[in-house]
Structures are given as structure tokens and as C-alpha cells.
Coordinates of C-alpha atoms in Angstrom, one line a residue:
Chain A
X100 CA -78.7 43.4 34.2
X101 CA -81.7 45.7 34.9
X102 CA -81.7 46.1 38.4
X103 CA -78.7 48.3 39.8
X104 CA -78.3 46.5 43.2
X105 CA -79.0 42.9 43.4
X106 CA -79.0 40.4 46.3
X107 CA -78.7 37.3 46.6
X108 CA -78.6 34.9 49.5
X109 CA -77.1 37.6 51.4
X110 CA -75.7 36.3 55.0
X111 CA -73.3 37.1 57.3
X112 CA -72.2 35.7 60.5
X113 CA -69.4 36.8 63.3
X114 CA -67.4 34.6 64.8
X115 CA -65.6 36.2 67.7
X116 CA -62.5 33.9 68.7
X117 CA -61.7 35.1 72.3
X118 CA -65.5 34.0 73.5
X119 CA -65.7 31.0 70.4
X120 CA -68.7 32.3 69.6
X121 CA -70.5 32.7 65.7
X122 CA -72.9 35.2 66.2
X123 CA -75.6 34.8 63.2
X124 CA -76.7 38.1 62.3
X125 CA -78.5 37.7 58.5
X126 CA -79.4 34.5 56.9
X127 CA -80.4 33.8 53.2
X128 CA -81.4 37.8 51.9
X129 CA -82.2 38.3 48.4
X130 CA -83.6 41.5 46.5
X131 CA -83.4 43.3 43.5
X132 CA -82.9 47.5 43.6
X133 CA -84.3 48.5 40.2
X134 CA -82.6 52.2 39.0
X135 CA -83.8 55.4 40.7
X136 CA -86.0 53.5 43.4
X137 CA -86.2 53.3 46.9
X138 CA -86.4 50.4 49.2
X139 CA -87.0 50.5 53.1
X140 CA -85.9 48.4 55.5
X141 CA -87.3 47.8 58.5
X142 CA -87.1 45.5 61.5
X143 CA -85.9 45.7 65.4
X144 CA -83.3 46.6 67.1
X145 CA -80.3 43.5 66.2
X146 CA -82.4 42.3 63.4
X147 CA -79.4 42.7 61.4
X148 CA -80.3 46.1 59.0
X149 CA -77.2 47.7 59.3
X150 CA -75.5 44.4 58.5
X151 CA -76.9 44.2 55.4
X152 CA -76.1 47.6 54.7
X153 CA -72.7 47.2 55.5
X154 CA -72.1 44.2 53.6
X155 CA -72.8 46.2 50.4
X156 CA -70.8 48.6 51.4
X157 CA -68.1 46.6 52.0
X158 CA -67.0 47.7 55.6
X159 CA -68.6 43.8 56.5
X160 CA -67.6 40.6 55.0
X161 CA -70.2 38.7 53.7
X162 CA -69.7 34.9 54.7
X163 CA -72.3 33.7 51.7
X164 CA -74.0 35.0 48.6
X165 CA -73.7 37.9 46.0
X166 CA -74.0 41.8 46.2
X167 CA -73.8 42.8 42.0
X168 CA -73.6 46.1 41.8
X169 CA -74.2 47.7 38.1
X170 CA -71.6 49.9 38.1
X171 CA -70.4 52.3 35.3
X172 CA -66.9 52.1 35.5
X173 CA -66.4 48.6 36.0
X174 CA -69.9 46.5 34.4
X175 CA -71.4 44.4 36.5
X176 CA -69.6 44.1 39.9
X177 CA -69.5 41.8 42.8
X178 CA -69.0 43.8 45.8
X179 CA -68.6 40.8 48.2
X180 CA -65.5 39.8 46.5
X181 CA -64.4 42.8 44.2
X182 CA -60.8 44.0 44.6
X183 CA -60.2 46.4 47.5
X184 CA -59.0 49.2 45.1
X185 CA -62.2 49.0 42.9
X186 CA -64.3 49.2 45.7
X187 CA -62.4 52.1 47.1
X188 CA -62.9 54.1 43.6
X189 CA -66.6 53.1 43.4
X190 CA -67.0 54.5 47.2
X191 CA -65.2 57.9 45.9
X192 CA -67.7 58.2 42.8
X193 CA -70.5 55.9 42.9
X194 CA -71.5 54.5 46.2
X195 CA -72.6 56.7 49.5
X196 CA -72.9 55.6 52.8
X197 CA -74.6 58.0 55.5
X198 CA -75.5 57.1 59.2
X199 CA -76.3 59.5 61.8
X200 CA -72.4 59.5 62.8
X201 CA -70.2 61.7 61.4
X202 CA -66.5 61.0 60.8
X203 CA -64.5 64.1 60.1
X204 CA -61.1 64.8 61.2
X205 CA -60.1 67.2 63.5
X206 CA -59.2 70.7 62.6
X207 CA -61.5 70.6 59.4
X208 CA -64.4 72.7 58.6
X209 CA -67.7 71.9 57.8
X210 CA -67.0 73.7 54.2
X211 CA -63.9 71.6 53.6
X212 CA -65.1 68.5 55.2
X213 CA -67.9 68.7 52.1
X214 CA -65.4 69.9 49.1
X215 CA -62.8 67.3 50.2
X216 CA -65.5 64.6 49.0
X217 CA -65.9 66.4 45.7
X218 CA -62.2 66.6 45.7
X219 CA -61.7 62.7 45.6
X220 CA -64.2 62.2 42.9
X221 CA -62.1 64.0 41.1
X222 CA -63.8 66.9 40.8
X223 CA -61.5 70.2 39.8
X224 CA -60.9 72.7 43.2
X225 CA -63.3 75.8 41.7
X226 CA -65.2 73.1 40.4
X227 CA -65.4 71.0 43.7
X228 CA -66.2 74.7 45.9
X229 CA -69.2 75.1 44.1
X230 CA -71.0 72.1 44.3
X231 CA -70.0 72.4 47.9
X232 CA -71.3 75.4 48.3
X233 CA -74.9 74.0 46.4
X234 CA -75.0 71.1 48.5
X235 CA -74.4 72.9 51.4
X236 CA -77.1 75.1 50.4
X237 CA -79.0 72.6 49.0
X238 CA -79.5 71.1 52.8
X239 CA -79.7 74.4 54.2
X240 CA -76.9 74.4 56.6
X241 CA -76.9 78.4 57.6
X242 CA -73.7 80.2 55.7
X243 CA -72.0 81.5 59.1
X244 CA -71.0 77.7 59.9
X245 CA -69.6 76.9 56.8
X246 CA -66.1 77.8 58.2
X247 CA -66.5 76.1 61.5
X248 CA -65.2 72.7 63.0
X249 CA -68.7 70.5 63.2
X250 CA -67.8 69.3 66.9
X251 CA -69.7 72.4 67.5
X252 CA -72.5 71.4 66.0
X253 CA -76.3 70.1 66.5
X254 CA -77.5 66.7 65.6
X255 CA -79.3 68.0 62.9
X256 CA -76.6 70.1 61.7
X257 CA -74.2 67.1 61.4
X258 CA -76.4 64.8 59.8
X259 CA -77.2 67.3 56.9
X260 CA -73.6 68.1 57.0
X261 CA -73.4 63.7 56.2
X262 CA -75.8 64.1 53.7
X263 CA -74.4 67.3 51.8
X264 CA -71.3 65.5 52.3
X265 CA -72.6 61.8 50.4
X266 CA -74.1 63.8 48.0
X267 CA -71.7 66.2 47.1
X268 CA -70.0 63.2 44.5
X269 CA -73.9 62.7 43.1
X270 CA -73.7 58.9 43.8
X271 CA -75.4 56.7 41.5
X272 CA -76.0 54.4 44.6
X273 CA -77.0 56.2 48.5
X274 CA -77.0 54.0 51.7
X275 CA -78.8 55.1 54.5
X276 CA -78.4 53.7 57.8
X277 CA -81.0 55.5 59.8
X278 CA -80.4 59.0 58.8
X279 CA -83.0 60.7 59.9
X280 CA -82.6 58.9 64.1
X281 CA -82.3 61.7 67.2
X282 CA -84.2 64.4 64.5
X283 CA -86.9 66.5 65.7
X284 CA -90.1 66.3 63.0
X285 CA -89.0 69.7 61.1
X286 CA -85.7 68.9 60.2
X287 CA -87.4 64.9 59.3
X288 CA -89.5 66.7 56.8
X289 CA -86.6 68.7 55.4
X290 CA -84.4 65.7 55.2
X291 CA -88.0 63.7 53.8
X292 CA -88.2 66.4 51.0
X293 CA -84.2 66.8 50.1
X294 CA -84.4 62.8 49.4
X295 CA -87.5 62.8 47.2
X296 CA -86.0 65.0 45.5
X297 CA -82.7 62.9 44.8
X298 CA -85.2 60.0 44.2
X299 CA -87.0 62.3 41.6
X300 CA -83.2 63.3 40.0
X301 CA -82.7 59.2 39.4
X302 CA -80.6 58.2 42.5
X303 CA -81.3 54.8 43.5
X304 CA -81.4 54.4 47.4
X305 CA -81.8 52.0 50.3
X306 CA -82.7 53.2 53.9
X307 CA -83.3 52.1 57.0
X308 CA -85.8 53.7 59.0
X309 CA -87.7 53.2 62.1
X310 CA -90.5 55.7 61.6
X311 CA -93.0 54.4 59.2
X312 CA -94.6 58.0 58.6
X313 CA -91.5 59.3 57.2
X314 CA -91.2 56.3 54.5
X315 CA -94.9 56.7 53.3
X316 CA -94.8 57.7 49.5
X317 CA -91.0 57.8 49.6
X318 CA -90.3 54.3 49.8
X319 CA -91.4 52.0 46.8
X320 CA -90.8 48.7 48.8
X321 CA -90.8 48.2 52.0
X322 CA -89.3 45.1 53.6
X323 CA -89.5 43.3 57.1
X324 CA -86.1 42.1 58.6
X325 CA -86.9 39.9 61.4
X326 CA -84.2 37.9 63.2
X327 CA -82.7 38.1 59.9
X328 CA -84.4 36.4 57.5
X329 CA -86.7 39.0 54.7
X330 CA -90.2 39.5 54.2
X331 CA -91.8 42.3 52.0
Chain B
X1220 CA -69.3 63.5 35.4
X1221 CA -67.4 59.9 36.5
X1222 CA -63.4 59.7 36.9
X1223 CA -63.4 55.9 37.6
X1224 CA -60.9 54.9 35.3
X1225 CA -62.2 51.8 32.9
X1226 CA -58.9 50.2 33.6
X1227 CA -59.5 46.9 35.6
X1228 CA -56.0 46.6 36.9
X1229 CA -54.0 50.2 38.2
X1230 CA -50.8 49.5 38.7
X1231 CA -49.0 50.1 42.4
X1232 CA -46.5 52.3 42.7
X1233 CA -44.3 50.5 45.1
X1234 CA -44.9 46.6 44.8
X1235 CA -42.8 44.7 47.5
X1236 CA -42.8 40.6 47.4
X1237 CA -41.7 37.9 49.7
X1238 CA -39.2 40.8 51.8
X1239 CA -37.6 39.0 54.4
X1240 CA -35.7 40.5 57.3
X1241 CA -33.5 37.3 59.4
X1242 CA -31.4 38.0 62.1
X1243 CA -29.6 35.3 62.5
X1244 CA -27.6 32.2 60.2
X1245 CA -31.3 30.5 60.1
X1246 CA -30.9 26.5 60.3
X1247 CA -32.8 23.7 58.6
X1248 CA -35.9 23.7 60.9
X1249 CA -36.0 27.3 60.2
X1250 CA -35.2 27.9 56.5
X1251 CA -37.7 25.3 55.9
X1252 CA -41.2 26.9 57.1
X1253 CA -41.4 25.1 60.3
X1254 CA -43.1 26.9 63.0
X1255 CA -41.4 29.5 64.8
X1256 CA -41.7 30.5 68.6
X1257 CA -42.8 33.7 68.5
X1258 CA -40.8 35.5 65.2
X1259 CA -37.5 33.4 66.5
X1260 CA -36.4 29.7 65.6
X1261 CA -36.6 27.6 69.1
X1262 CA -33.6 25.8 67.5
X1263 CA -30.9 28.6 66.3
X1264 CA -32.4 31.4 67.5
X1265 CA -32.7 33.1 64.4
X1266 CA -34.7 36.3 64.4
X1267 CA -36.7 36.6 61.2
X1268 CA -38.1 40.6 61.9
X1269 CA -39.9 40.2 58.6
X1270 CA -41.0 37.5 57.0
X1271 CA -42.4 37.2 53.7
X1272 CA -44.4 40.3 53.4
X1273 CA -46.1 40.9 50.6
X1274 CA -47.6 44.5 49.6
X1275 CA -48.4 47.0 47.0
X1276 CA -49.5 50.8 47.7
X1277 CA -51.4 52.9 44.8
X1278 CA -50.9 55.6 43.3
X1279 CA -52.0 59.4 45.8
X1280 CA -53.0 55.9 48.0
X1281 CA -52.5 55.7 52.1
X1282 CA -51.8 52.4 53.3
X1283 CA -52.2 52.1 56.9
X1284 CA -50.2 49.5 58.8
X1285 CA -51.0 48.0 62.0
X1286 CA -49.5 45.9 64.5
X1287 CA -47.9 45.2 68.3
X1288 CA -44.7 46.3 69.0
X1289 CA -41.8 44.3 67.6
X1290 CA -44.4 42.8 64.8
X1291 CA -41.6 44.1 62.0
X1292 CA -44.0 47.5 61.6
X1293 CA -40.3 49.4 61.2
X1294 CA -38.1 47.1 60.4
X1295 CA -40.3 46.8 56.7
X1296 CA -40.1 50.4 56.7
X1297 CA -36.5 50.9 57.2
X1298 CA -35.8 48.0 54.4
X1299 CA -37.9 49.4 52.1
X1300 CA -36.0 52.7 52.9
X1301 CA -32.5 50.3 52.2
X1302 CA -31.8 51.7 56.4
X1303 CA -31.6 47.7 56.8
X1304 CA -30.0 45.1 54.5
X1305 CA -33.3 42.3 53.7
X1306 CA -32.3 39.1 53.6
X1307 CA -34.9 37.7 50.7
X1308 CA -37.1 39.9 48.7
X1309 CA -37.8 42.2 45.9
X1310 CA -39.3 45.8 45.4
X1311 CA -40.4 47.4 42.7
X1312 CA -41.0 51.5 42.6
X1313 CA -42.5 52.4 39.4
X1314 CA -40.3 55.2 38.7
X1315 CA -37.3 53.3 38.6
X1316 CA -36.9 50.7 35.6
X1317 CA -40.2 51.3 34.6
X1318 CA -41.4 49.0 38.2
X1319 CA -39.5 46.0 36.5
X1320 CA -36.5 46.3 38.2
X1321 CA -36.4 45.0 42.1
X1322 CA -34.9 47.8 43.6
X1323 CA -33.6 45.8 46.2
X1324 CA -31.1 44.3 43.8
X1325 CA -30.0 48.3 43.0
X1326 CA -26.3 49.4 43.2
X1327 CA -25.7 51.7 45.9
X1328 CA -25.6 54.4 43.8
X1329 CA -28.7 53.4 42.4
X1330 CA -30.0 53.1 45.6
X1331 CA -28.6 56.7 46.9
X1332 CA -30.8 57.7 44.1
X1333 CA -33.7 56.2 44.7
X1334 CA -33.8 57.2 48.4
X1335 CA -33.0 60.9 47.5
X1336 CA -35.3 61.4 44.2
X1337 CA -38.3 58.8 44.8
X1338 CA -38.7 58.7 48.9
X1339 CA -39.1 60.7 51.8
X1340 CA -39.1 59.0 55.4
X1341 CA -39.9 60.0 58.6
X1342 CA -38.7 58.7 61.4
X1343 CA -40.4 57.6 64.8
X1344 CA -37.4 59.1 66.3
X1345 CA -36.6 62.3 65.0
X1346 CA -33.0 61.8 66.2
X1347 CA -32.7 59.2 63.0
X1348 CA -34.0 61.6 60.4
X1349 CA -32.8 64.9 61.7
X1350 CA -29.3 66.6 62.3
X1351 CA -30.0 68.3 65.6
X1352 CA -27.3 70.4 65.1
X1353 CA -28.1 71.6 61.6
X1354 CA -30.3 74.7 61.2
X1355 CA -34.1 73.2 60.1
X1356 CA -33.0 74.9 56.5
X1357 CA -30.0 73.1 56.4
X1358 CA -31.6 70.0 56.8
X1359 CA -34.1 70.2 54.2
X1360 CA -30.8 72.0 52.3
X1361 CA -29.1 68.3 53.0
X1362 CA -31.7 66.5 51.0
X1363 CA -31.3 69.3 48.1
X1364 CA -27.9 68.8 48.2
X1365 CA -28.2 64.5 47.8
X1366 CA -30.5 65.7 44.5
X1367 CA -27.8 67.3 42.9
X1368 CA -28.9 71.0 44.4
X1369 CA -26.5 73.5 44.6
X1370 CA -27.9 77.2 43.9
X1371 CA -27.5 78.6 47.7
X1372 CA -30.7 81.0 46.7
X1373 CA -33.1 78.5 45.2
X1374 CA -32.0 76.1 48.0
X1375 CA -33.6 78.7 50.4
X1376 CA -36.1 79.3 49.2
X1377 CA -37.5 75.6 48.7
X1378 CA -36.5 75.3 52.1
X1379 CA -38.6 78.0 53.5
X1380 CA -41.7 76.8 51.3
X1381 CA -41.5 73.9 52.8
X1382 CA -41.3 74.4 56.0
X1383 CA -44.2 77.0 55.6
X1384 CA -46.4 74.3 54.5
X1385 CA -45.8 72.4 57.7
X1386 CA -46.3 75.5 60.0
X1387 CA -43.2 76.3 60.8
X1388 CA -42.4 80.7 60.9
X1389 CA -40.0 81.8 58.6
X1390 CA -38.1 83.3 61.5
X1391 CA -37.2 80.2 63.1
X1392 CA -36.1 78.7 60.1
X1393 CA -32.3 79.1 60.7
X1394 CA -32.8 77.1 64.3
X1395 CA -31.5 73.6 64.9
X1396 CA -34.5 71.2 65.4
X1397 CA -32.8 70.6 69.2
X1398 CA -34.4 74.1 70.3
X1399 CA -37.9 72.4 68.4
X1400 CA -40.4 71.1 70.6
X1401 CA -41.4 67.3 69.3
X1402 CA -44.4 67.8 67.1
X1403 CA -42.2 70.8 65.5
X1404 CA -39.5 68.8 64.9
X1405 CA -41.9 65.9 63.4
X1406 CA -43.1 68.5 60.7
X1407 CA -39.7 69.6 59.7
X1408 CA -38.8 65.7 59.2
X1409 CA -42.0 65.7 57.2
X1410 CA -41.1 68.8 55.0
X1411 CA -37.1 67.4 54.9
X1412 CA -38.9 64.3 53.5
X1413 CA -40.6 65.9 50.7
X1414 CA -38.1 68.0 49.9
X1415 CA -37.5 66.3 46.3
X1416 CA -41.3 65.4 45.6
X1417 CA -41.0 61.9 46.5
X1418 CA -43.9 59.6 45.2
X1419 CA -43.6 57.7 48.1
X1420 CA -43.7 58.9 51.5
X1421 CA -43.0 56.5 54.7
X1422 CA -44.5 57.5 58.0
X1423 CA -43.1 55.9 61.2
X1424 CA -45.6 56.4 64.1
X1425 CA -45.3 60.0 63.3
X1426 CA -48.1 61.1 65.7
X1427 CA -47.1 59.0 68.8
X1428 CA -46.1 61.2 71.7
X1429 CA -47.8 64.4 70.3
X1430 CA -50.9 66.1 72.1
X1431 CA -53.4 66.1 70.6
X1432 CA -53.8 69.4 69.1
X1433 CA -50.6 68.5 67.9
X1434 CA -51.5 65.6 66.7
X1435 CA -54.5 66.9 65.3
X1436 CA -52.2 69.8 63.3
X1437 CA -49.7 67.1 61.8
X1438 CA -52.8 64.2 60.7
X1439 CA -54.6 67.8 59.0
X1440 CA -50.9 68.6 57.5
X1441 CA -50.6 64.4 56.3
X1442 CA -54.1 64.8 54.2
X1443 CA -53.4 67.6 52.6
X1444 CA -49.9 66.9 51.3
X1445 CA -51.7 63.7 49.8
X1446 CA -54.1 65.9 48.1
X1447 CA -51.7 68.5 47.3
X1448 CA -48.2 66.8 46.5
X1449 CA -50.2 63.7 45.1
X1450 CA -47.9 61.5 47.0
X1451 CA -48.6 57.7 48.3
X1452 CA -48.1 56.9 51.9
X1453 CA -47.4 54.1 53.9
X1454 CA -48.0 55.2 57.1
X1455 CA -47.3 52.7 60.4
X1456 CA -49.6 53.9 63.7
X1457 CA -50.1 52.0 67.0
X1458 CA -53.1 55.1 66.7
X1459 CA -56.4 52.9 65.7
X1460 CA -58.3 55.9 64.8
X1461 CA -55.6 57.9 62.8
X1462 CA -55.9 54.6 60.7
X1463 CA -59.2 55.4 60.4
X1464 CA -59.3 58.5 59.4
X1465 CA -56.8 58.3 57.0
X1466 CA -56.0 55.4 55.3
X1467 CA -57.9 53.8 52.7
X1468 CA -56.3 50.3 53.5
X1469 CA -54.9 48.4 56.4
X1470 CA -52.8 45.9 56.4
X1471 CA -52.1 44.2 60.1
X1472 CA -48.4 43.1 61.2
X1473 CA -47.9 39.9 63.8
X1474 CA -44.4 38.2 64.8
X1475 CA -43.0 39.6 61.3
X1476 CA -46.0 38.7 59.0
X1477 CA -48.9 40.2 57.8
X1478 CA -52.2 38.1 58.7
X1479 CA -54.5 40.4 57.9
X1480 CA -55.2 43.3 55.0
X1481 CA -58.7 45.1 53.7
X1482 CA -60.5 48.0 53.5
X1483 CA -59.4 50.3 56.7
X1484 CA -63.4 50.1 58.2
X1485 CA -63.7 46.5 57.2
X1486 CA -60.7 45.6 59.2
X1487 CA -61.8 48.0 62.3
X1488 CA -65.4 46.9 62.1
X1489 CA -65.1 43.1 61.1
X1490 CA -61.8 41.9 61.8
X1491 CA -61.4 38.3 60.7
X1492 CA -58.3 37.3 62.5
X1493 CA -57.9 36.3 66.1
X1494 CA -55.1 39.0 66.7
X1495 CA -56.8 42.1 65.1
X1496 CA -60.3 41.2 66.5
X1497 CA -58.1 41.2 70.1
X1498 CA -56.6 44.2 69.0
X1499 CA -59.9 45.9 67.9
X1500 CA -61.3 45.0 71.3
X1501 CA -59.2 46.5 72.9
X1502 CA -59.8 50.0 71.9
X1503 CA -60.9 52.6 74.8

């Protein structure tokens, strides 16, 4: 298998049982991710981006098809039905996810938040400090927050915080589900620059975007997602 | 640098299979699968608390368990703990008889053993793992004691690094846990329970009933023992996003079974069965 990420007949519905409804949200989605690329995806609102996102990541079910996922530790995998504990080591060293939320529990600091990740990839604790410490560089989050709880802090600040903390395990495989949403342009271009540069260092990634600007010359491929079918 | 181990299967540390929990004689409509009312037999009556439930929990792993009250959340815990007798079942703990033995079958001085050496477990009620009367040294002291302490100065000072990992001063260390406020007296239970390095740690609703900064102090205090004891967890919460935060998988509890298990997000975010998806919903 050449490709690291490859598709096929992706769909996925919902059915919710209280209201005995199947909600349909992508049908029949197939694409190849080829090693250090980077595909777009782009479509409305509902369209069913983050669905497809999340069915590679495993927080979805699929209801049909294949996700094969070229992984190192394991060969060739298929994250659709892949045992819950390999999907859980592959997420600690191999697979990011980032969105614009960020999930941190209480009481820990934005410094900790970041080496904890480095932590469960199994990463040594001097060893796992100083990549923090490079990532959190790296994405330029100013030195005098490091220590603070990220409640505190701006949109900006906690999506580069997500990002540091993705990256800090140098995934083989990054997930972005509209990272760079609620940004203002400067931070965009900072966040534009820090992923070209993963791109450039061999990281294979799929985003979702909205702003077409921002995926000019980053993007490889670009595809449509329109009431959930795929068109490039 | 990758740490993925090329391993297809781990092993689980704790493997329980088929643990049953009746109340009750049980009668031929019962004993034979038919369906029950609720967890009860509409016939005899019998109670089955837990029935057939099937788990394994990893190695440094924290398996979250979900469910209503009276779903057999505790009564699984407290059999696994050998608090309650199980009617049907086995369990296997890696550390005794190499995981091949079903500790359920154990002697009771086997089992003494195995609840002193291998498992911590904190109670709901910290009435049920606490002597109120004790000073919070004594009690860890107790659990020294059941391991075959009996140096009065090493005793003390285990006890006092202990309870200094969970916040407690060193000056009230000599108190009974009745002069404790709740979420105090939760943490000493969690540093009595891990008084012996147990590889497997059980967590009854230890959060409920805490505020939240509390709370927030004892979920902190959970992580890192994980990290830093290496210790597996099976932790029960009514608490949908403590499940989030911390545990890597969920398994969901109805009338005594367990209808659903997955990744923690996949269950929150696309819960399959009727029960969790109501339960899901119903979230503030």
C-alpha cells in the first residue's frame, strides 16, 4: 500500500431511536492520502466534513466501507473495525485530531496540558519537557502563559495550544477539523506557515477549511463535499 | 521515535467473564434466558444485579463505566472486590496464577491476598472504606498491616507520603477522617487504596457530591496517579464528562448488563444503543 490513508465507500448514517429517524450524513466517499500530502475538504455547513473526519478517527462509526490506515506499528489497518485498544495506541503515537475546541481538564496548565501528550507517547519526562517546551515555542504561545490554566485564554491562544498539543507526539497522520475558524488573518498566516512547514517535514494531513485563500499552495487536492457525496 | 508495541494482542490485566450477581433461588423461566422484567424474574422474583458481564481493563488503562442507578455499576465493583459473593463467573488478575487462575474460585486466604497486594477500592460512601474513628494514618497503617507491615516507623512514613500525594497536611495526619470534610475524606480512601501499589484500582462515583473545585482537585489527583503509579482503573461515574476526560474506554451498564462498550468519544458522540443515546441526550 502506497497511499497512507485510503477511503473507500466511506458512509455513515445516524439513526436516532427516540425520534425513529436515520439521518444520512455521507454516502459512498472514496480517496486515496498519498504520504506527506495534503488534502482539503470543503463543502457547507451539514455537508457531512466532520463526519468523515470523525469516522477516521474513530469517535464515529462508520455504517459501510473501509478507512486503511498504513500504520507502523500494526501494517495495514482498518480503522472502521480495528480493535479499540489499537486504535487507542495509534491515537497516542500516530494519529492527531485538532478542532477549534479544546479539551483539557481542569486544574492543568497549558505547559502540562502539552507534555502530558508527549507523556503518553511514551516519551521520557526530561525528554517529553523539551519537546513541549519546542512545540510550545514552535507555535509561539508567549512563555509567561506556559504555567497558566488555558480557560484564561484567547481563541487563538487555545487553538495553537491544540496544535502544539497534536503535534507534540510528531503524528504520522494530523486531522484538522477546521482549525483555523474564529481566527483573525495574522494568527491564519502563522497557523498557514506552522503547517507548511509540518507538510514540508513529511506529515500527511487532511483539513477542513472554509476559507479558500488559506488552502492555496498548501493543499494538494482539494475536494467538494456536497450533501455528502465527493467531487474533486 | 514510536513506542506502539508490534504485539497484536496486549493482554488485560483484570479479564472478568460471564460474572453473575442473582438475588434470589432463580426458577426455570429465569435460569433459562427468558426475558426478565426489568433485572427481576416476573415469575420468582429473582434479582439478577449482574448478569453476564463480560470485561477486560489494560494495562496503566481507565475504563469508564456508565449507567442509571441500580444498572449493577456497584454491585460488579464490589464482586470484583469479593465485598459480594457472585453467583456465576470468573476473573482473572494477571498477577495472580500468571491470569490463568479465576480468582473468583480463590480460597479466602487467597482472596485476603489478592484484595490487600493487587487492589485498592474506593468506595462511594466513604463510611464503607474508612474507619471514622481511626486516625487517617491508621487507616492507610490498616492496609500496611493486611500486607504483612509491621515496622511502626516505615509504616509512618508511607502513610504520610501518601497522604501528601493526595493533599492532605502532614499535620492533620493523626485526625480521624470524621473531622474530614467529604472530598478530604475521598482522598484519604484513594491514598488508603494505594497503599500497597495495587495494579488495579476501583473507583466508585468517587467525585459525586464534591464541588467542583473539589472535584476538579481529586479528577487532577486520578490522572496523575495513573501516570505516576502506572495503575489501571475502573472507574464507575454518573459524571458524563469525567468519563470524558478520563477514560480511554466506556463500557454502559442497563438492568445488570452491559449493552454498550467503545471508545469513550465514540460512545458520547455516536452512541448506538437506544439507552445511551437517551442518556447522551440528556446531558445539560
Amino acid at each position: 500500500m502506497k497511499a497512507i490513508l485510503k477511503i473507500e465507500h466511506l458512509s455513515k448514517n445516524f439513526y436516532l431511536h427516540e425520534q425513529q429517524k436515520l439521518i444520512s450524513s455521507c454516502r459512498n466517499i472514496s480517496f486515496e492520502l498519498d504520504k506527506g500530502s495534503f488534502i482539503g475538504i470543503v463543502g457547507t455547513s451539514g455537508a457531512g466534513k466532520s463526519t468523515v473526519l470523525r469516522c477516521i478517527y474513530r469517535t464515529y462509526l462508520a455504517t459501510e466501507g473501509h478507512v486503511w490506515y498504513n500504520s507502523l506499528a500494526y501494517g495495514p489497518v482498518d480503522l472502521v473495525n480495528a480493535d479499540e485498544r489499537q486504535i487507542i495506541n495509534l491515537r497516542r503515537a500516530e494519529i492527531g485530531y485538532v478542532s477549534q475546541f479544546l479539551a483539557i481538564l481542569p486544574r492543568t496548565t497549558a505547559f502540562r496540558h502539552v507534555t502530558d501528550a508527549a507523556l503518553e507517547a511514551g516519551f521520557s519526562q526530561a525528554e517529553a519537557e523539551k519537546r513541549a517546551a519546542q512545540m510550545l515555542d514552535y507555535f509561539r504561545l508567549r512563555r509567561d502563559l506556559w504555567g497558566l490554566y488555558p480557560a484564561t485564554f484567547s481563541g487563538g491562544e487555545k487553538l495553537r495550544l491544540n496544535l502544539a498539543h497534536a503535534m507534540v507526539k510528531a503524528p504520522r497522520l494530523l486531522l484538522l477539523d477546521e482549525p483555523t475558524a474564529s481566527l483573525d488573518p495574522d494568527t491564519k498566516l502563522l497557523v498557514r506557515d506552522l503547517l507548511l512547514k509540518l507538510k514540508n517535514e513529511g506529515t500527511s494531513m487532511l483539513g477542513i477549511f472554509h476559507d479558500l485563500e488559506f488552502m492555496e499552495g498548501l493543499c494538494d487536492r482539494v475536494y467538494n463535499l456536497s450533501q455528502g457525496s465527493f467531487t474533486e | 521515535m514510536q513506542t506502539v508495541k508490534n504485539n497484536k494482542k496486549e493482554k488485560p490485566i483484570l479479564e472478568v467473564r460471564g460474572l453473575t450477581v442473582r438475588y434470589g433461588q432463580g426458577c426455570d423461566y429465569c435460569l433459562n434466558g427468558q426475558p426478565l422484567l426489568k433485572n427481576s424474574c416476573p415469575h420468582c422474583k429473582t434479582v439478577w444485579a449482574c448478569n453476564d458481564v463480560n470485561l477486560e481493563l489494560y494495562p496503566g488503562e481507565i475504563l469508564g463505566v456508565v449507567g442509571e442507578s441500580g444498572s449493577g455499576k456497584s454491585t460488579m465493583m464490589k464482586s470484583i472486590y469479593f465485598d459480594f459473593p457472585v453467583t456465576e463467573g470468573s476473573a482473572y488478575l494477571q498477577a495472580y496464577g500468571a491470569g490463568k487462575a479465576n480468582m473468583f474460585a480463590a480460597t479466602a486466604q487467597q482472596k485476603k491476598y489478592i484484595r490487600n497486594h493487587m487492589m485498592g477500592m474506593v468506595y462511594q460512601n466513604p463510611v464503607l472504606g474508612l474507619r471514622m474513628d481511626y486516625s487517617a494514618a491508621g487507616n492507610i497503617a490498616e492496609k500496611l498491616i493486611a500486607a504483612g507491615g509491621r515496622n511502626f516507623g516505615s509504616m509512618t512514613a508511607r502513610a504520610s507520603q501518601l497522604l501528601e500525594a493526595v493533599e492532605i497536611l502532614p499535620g492533620r495526619m493523626k485526625e480521624p477522617p470524621k473531622n474530614f470534610s467529604g472530598g478530604m475524606q475521598q482522598r484519604v480512601q484513594i491514598s488508603k487504596a494505594l497503599a500497597n501499589n495495587p495494579q488495579v484500582l476501583l473507583l466508585d462515583e468517587v467525585t459525586t457530591g464534591l464541588d467542583l473545585s473539589v472535584q476538579a482537585k481529586v479528577l487532577d489527583l486520578i490522572r496523575r496517579i495513573r501516570q505516576e503509579f502506572g495503575v489501571s482503573i475502573l472507574l464507575v461515574s454518573h459524571d458524563l464528562a469525567v468519563i470524558r476526560m478520563l477514560a480511554d474506554r466506556t463500557v454502559v451498564m442497563l438492568e445488570g448488563k452491559i449493552i454498550e462498550r467503545g471508545l469513550t468519544d465514540q460512545i458520547l458522540d455516536d452512541p448506538q444503543h437506544p439507552y445511551t443515546q437517551q442518556l447522551v441526550h440528556s446531558l445539560l
